[in-house]
Coordinates of C-alpha atoms and ligand atoms in Angstrom, one line a residue:
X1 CA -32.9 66.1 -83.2
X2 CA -33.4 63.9 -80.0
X3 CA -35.3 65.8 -76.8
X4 CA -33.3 65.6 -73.8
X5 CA -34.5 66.4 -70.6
X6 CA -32.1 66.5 -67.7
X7 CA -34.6 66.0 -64.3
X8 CA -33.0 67.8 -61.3
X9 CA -30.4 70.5 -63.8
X10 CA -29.8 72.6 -60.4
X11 CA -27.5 69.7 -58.5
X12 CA -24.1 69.1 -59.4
X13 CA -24.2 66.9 -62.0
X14 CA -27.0 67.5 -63.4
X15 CA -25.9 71.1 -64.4
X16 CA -22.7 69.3 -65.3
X17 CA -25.1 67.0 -67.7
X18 CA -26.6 70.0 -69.5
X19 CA -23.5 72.1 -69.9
X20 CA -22.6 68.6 -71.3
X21 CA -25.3 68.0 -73.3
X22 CA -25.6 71.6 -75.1
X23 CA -22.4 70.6 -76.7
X24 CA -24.1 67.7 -78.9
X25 CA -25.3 69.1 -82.3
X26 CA -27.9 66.2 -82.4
X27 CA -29.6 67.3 -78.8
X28 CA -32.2 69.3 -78.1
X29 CA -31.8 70.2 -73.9
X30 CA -35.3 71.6 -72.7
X31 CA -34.0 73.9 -70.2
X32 CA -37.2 74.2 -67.8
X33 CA -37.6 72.4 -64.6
X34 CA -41.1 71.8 -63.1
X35 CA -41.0 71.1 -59.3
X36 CA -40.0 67.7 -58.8
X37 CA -41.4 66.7 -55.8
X38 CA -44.8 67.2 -57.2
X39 CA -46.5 64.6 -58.7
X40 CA -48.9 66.6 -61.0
X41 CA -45.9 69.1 -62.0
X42 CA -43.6 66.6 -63.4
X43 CA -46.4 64.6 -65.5
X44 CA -47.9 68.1 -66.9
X45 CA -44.2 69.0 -67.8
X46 CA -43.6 66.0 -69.5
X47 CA -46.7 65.7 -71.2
X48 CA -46.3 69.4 -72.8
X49 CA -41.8 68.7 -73.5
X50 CA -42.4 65.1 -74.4
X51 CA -38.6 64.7 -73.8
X52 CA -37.4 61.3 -75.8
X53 CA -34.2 60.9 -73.6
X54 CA -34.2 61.7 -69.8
X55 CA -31.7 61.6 -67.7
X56 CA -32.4 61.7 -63.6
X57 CA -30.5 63.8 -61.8
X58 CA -32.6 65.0 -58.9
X59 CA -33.3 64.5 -55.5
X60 CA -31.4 66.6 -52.2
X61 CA -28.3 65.0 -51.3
X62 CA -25.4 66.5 -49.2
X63 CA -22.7 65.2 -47.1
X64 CA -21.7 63.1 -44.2
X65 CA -23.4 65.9 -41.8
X66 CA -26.3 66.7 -43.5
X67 CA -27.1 62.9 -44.0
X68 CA -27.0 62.7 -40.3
X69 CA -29.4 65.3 -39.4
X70 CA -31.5 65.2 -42.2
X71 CA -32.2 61.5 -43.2
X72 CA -36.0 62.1 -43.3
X73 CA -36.0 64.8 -45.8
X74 CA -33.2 63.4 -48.2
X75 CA -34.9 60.0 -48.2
X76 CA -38.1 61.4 -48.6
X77 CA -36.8 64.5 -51.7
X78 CA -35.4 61.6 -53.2
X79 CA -38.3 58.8 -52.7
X80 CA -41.1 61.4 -54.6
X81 CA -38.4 62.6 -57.2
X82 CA -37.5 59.4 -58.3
X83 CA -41.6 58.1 -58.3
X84 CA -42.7 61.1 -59.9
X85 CA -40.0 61.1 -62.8
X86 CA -39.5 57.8 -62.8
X87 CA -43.9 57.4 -63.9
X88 CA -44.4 60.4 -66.0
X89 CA -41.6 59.6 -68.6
X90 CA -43.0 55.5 -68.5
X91 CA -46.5 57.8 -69.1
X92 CA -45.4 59.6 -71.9
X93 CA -43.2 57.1 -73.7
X94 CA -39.7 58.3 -72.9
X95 CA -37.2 56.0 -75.1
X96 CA -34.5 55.5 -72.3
X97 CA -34.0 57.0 -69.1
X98 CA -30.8 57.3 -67.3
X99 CA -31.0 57.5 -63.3
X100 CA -28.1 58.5 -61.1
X101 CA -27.6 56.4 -57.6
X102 CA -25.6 56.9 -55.3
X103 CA -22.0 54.5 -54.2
X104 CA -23.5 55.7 -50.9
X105 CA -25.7 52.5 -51.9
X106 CA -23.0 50.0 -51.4
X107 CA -23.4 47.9 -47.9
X108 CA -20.8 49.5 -45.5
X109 CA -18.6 45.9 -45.7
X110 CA -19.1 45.3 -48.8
X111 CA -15.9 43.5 -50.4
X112 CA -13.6 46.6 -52.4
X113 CA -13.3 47.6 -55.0
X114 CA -17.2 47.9 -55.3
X115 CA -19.1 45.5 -57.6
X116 CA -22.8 45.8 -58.6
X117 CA -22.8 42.2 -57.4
X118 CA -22.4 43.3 -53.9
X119 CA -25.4 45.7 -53.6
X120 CA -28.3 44.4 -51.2
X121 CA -26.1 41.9 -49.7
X122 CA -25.5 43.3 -46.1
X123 CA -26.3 46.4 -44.1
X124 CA -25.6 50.5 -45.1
X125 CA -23.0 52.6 -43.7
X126 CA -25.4 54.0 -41.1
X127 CA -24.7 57.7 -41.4
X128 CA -26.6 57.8 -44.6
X129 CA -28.6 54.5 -44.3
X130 CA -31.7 56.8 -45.1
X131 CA -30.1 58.3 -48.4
X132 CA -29.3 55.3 -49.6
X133 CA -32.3 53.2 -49.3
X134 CA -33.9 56.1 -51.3
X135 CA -31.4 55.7 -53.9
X136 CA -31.6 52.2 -53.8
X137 CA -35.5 52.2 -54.2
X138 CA -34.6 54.2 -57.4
X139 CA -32.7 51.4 -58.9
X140 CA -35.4 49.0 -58.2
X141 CA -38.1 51.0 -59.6
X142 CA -36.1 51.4 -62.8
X143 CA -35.4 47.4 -63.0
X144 CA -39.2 46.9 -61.8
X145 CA -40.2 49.1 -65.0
X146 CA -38.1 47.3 -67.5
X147 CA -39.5 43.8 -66.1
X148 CA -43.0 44.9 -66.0
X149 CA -43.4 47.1 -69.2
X150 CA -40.2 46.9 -70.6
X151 CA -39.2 50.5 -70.2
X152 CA -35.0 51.4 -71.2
X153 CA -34.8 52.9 -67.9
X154 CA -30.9 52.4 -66.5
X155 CA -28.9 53.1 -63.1
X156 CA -25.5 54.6 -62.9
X157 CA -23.5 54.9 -59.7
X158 CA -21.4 57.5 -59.6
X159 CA -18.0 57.8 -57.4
X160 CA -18.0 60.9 -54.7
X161 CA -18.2 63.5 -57.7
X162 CA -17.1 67.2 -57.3
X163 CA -16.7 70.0 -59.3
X164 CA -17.9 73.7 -60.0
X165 CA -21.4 74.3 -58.9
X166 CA -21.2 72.1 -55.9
X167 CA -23.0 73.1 -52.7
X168 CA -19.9 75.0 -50.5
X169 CA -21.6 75.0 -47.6
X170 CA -19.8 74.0 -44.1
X171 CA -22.2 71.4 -42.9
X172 CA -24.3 70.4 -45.9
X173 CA -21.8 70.0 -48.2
X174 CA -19.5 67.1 -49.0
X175 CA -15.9 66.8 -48.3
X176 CA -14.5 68.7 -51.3
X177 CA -16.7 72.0 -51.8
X178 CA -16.4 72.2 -48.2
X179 CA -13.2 71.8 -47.3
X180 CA -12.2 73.9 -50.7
X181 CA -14.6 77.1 -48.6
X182 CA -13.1 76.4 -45.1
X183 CA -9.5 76.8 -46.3
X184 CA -10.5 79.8 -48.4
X185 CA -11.6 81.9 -45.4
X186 CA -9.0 80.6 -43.1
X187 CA -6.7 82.4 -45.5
X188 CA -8.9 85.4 -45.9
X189 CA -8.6 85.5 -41.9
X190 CA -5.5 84.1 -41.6
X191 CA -6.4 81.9 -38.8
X192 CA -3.4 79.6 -37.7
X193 CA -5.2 75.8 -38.4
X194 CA -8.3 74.4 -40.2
X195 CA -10.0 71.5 -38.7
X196 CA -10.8 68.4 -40.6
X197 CA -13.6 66.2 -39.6
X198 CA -12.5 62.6 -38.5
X199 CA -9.4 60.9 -38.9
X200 CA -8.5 61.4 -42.0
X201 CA -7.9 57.8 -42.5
X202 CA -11.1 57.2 -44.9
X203 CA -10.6 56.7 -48.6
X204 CA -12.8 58.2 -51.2
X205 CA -12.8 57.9 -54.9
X206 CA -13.2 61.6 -56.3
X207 CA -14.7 62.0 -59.8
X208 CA -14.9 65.3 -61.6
X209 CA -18.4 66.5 -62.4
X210 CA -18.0 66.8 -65.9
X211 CA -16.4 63.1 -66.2
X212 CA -19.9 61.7 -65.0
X213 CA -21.6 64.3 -67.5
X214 CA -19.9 63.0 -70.2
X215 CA -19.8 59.1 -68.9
X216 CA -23.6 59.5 -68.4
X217 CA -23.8 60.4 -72.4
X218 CA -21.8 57.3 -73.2
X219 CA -23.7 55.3 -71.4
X220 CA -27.3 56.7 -72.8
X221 CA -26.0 55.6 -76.3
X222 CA -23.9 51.8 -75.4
X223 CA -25.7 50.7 -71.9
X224 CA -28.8 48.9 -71.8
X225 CA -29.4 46.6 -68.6
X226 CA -31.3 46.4 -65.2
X227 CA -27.5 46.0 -63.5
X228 CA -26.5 49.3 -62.5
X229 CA -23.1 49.8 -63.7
X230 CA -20.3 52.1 -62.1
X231 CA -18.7 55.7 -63.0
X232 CA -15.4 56.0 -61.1
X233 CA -12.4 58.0 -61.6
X234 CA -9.4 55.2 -60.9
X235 CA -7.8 56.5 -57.5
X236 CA -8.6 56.6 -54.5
X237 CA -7.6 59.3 -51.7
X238 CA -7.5 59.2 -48.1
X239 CA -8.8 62.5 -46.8
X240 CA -5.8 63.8 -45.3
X241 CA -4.7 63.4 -48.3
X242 CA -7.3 65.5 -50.1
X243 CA -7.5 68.2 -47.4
X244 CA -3.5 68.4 -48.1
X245 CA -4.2 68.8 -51.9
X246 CA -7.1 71.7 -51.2
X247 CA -4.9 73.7 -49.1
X248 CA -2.4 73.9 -51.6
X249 CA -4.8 74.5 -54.3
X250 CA -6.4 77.3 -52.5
X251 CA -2.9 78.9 -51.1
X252 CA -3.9 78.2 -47.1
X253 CA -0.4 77.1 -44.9
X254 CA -1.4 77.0 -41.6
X255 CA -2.4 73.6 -39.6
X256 CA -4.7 70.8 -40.2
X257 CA -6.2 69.7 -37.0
X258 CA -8.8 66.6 -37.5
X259 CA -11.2 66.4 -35.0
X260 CA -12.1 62.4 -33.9
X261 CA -15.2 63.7 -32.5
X262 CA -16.6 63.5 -36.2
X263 CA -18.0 60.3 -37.7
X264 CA -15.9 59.1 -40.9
X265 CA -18.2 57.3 -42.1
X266 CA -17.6 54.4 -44.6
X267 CA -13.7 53.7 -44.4
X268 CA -13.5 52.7 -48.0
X269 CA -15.3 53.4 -51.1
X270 CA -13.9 52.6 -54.3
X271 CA -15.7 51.7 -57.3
X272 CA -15.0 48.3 -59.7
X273 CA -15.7 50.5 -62.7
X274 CA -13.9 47.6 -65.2
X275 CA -17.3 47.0 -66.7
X276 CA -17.6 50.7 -67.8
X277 CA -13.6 50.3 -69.1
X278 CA -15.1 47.2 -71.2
X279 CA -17.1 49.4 -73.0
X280 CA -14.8 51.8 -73.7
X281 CA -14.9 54.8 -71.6
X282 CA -12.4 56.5 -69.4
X283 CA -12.5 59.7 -67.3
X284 CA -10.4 62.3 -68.6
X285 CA -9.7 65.0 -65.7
X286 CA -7.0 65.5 -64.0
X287 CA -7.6 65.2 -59.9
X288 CA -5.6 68.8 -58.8
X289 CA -6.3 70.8 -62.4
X290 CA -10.0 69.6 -61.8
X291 CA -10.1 71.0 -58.0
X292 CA -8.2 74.0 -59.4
X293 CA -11.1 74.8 -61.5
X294 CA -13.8 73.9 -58.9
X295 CA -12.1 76.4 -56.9
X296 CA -11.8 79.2 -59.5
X297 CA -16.0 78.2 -59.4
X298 CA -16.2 79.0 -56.3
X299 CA -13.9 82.2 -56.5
X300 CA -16.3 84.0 -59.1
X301 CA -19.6 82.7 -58.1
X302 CA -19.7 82.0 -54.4
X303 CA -17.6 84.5 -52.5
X304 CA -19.8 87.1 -53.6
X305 CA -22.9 86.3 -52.3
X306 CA -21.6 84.5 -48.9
X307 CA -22.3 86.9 -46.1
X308 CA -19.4 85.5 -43.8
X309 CA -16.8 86.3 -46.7
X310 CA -14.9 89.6 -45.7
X311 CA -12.2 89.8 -47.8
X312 CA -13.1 92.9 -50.7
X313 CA -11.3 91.4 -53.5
X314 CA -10.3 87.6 -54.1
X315 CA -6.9 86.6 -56.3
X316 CA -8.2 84.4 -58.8
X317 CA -4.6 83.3 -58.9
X318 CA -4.8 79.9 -57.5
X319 CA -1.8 77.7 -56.2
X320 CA -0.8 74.6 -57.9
X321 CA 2.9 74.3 -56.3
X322 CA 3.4 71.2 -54.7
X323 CA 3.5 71.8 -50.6
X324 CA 7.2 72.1 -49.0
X325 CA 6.4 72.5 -45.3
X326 CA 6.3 71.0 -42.1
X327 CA 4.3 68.2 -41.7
X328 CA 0.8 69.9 -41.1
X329 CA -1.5 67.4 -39.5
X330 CA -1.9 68.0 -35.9
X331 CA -4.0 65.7 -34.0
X332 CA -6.4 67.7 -31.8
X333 CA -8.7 64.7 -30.1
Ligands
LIG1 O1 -17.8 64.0 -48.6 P1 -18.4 63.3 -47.5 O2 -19.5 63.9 -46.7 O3 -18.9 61.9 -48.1 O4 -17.3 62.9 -46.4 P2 -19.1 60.4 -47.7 C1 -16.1 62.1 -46.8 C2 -15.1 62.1 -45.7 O5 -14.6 63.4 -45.5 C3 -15.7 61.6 -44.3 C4 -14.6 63.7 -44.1 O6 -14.8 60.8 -43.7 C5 -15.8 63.0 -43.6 O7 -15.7 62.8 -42.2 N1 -14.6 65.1 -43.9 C6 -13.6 65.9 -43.4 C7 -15.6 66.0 -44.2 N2 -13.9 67.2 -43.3 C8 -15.2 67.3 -43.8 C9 -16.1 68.4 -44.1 O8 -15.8 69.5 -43.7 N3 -17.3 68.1 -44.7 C10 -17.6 66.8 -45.0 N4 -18.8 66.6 -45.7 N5 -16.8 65.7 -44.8 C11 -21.5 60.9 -48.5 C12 -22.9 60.4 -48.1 O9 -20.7 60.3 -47.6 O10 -21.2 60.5 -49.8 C13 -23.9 60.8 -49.0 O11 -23.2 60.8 -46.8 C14 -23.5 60.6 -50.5 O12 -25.0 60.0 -48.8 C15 -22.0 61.0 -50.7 O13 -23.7 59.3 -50.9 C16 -21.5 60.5 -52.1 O14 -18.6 59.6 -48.8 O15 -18.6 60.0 -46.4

């Protein structure tokens, strides 16, 4: 039986990774968390679990708003996770170490699809500039470990992942979870339009939680290399797009209204994830049965304890039927 620690469980993928990794007869998941942003915490925790695999999950991280009006405290959340973890299981021998980045890491004009080649060669997207560099540092640390002691300590970059579990909230949260909440109570309250933020234009590459989970497994057994390598999904989707798909899946037919006012951030991001192919793993989900299910999530465990939710009873009945209206989009700047 191999130890597995998952640093960081409560974010989205790293619950994903330990619903993931309970599955594997040959895994033992220790289920505590010590406080990760404190230095003597983490190295008492490991020292007592001596996990043999770890796989670095933690750190704050939100969307394009949040990363905007927060850049000291995610860069900071994320600069003493990533120390803290990153030292204790070098400490206290950890075999390999798996950290998640962030494609947020990419340089805004970086040439598409996204290689590792491309990383460090030109300036962030500057509405999470702060995030990234934190995530980037991560990287580096891992890479400086493996020159300087030799530690298995690898990076991942993940594609713009979603799924259930996923922080719903309207200005934290990324496009997805909070879209997937806006449209919900517009149908509660049957207001007559929901408001995007920015064009619409931008293109994202969406990856199901539990695709990373199990890509992050995959790569704990066949990856072993200072390069970080890529975990994306295979499409990309303009956000018009997506906010078209979410109102369907949640059952909402009014208006989408996008409001210009709102930074879109990068216009692009889509992953090279060929390397990852070359190895042999693909993501499984589905795009619209995976947001079905986030949503369904979000049904049973969020409505309940939201205070702005006023609706007594939620169908669990979720749309899948393809939209057959009027155009929706109305452009309100
Ligand atoms: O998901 P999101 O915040 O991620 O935004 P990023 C993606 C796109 O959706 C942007 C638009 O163009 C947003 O303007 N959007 C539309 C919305 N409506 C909404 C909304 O209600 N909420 C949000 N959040 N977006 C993040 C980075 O950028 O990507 C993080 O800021 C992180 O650092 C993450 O790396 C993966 O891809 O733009």
């Amino acid at each position: 039986m191999t130890r597995v620690w998952v640093a960081g469980a409560e974010t989205l993928l790293g619950r994903a990774l330990r619903d993931r990794l309970r599955c594997e007869p040959r895994l033992t998941v220790i289920e505590d968390e010590p406080n990760l942003t404190h230095r003597e915490q983490v190295e008492e925790f490991v020292a007592e679990h001596r996990p043999e695999q770890v796989y670095l999950a933690g750190g704050l991280s939100g969307g394009i708003e949040m990363n905007r009006s927060r850049p000291a405290e995610l860069m900071l959340d994320n600069l003493l996770v990533l120390a803290h973890v990153v030292e204790a299981c070098y400490q206290y021998g950890v075999q390999k170490l798996l950290y998640l980045a962030s494609s947020c890491s990419y340089p805004r004009e970086a040439a598409q699809p996204l290689r590792v080649e491309s990383l460090m060669t030109g300036p962030l997207e500057p509405t999470n500039a702060a995030y990234a560099t934190a995530k980037l540092a991560g990287w580096q640390l891992c890479r400086a470990y493996r020159q300087q002691y030799g530690a298995a300590f690898v990076t991942a970059i993940p594609a713009n992942a979603f799924g259930p579990g996923d922080d719903f909230g309207p200005t934290s949260g990324h496009v997805i979870p909070a879209l997937l909440a806006r449209f919900h109570r517009a149908k509660q309250k049957a207001e007559p339009s929901v408001t995007i933020w920015g064009s619409g234009t931008p293109r994202r590459e969406f990856i199901y939680a539990a695709d990373v989970a199990d890509a992050c497994l995959f790569l704990m057994r066949h990856y072993d290399d200072e390069e970080p390598i890529n975990i994306g999904g295979s499409t990309s989707w303009s956000i018009a797009e997506v906010a078209q798909i979410l109102a369907e899946v949640v059952g909402y037919s009014g208006e989408l209204c996008f409001d210009r006012s709102k930074p879109d951030g990068m216009p692009l991001k889509m992953l090279d994830s060929s390397p990852l192919r070359e190895l042999g793993w693909q993501p499984k989900a589905d795009f619209r049965s995976a947001l079905t299910e986030t949503y369904r999530w979000f049904l049973q465990h969020q409505v309940k304890e939201d205070p702005g939710h006023d609706g007594p009873s939620v169908s669990l009945a979720v749309s899948d039927s393809p939209h057959r209206g009027r155009d929706r989009r109305c452009l309100s700047q």
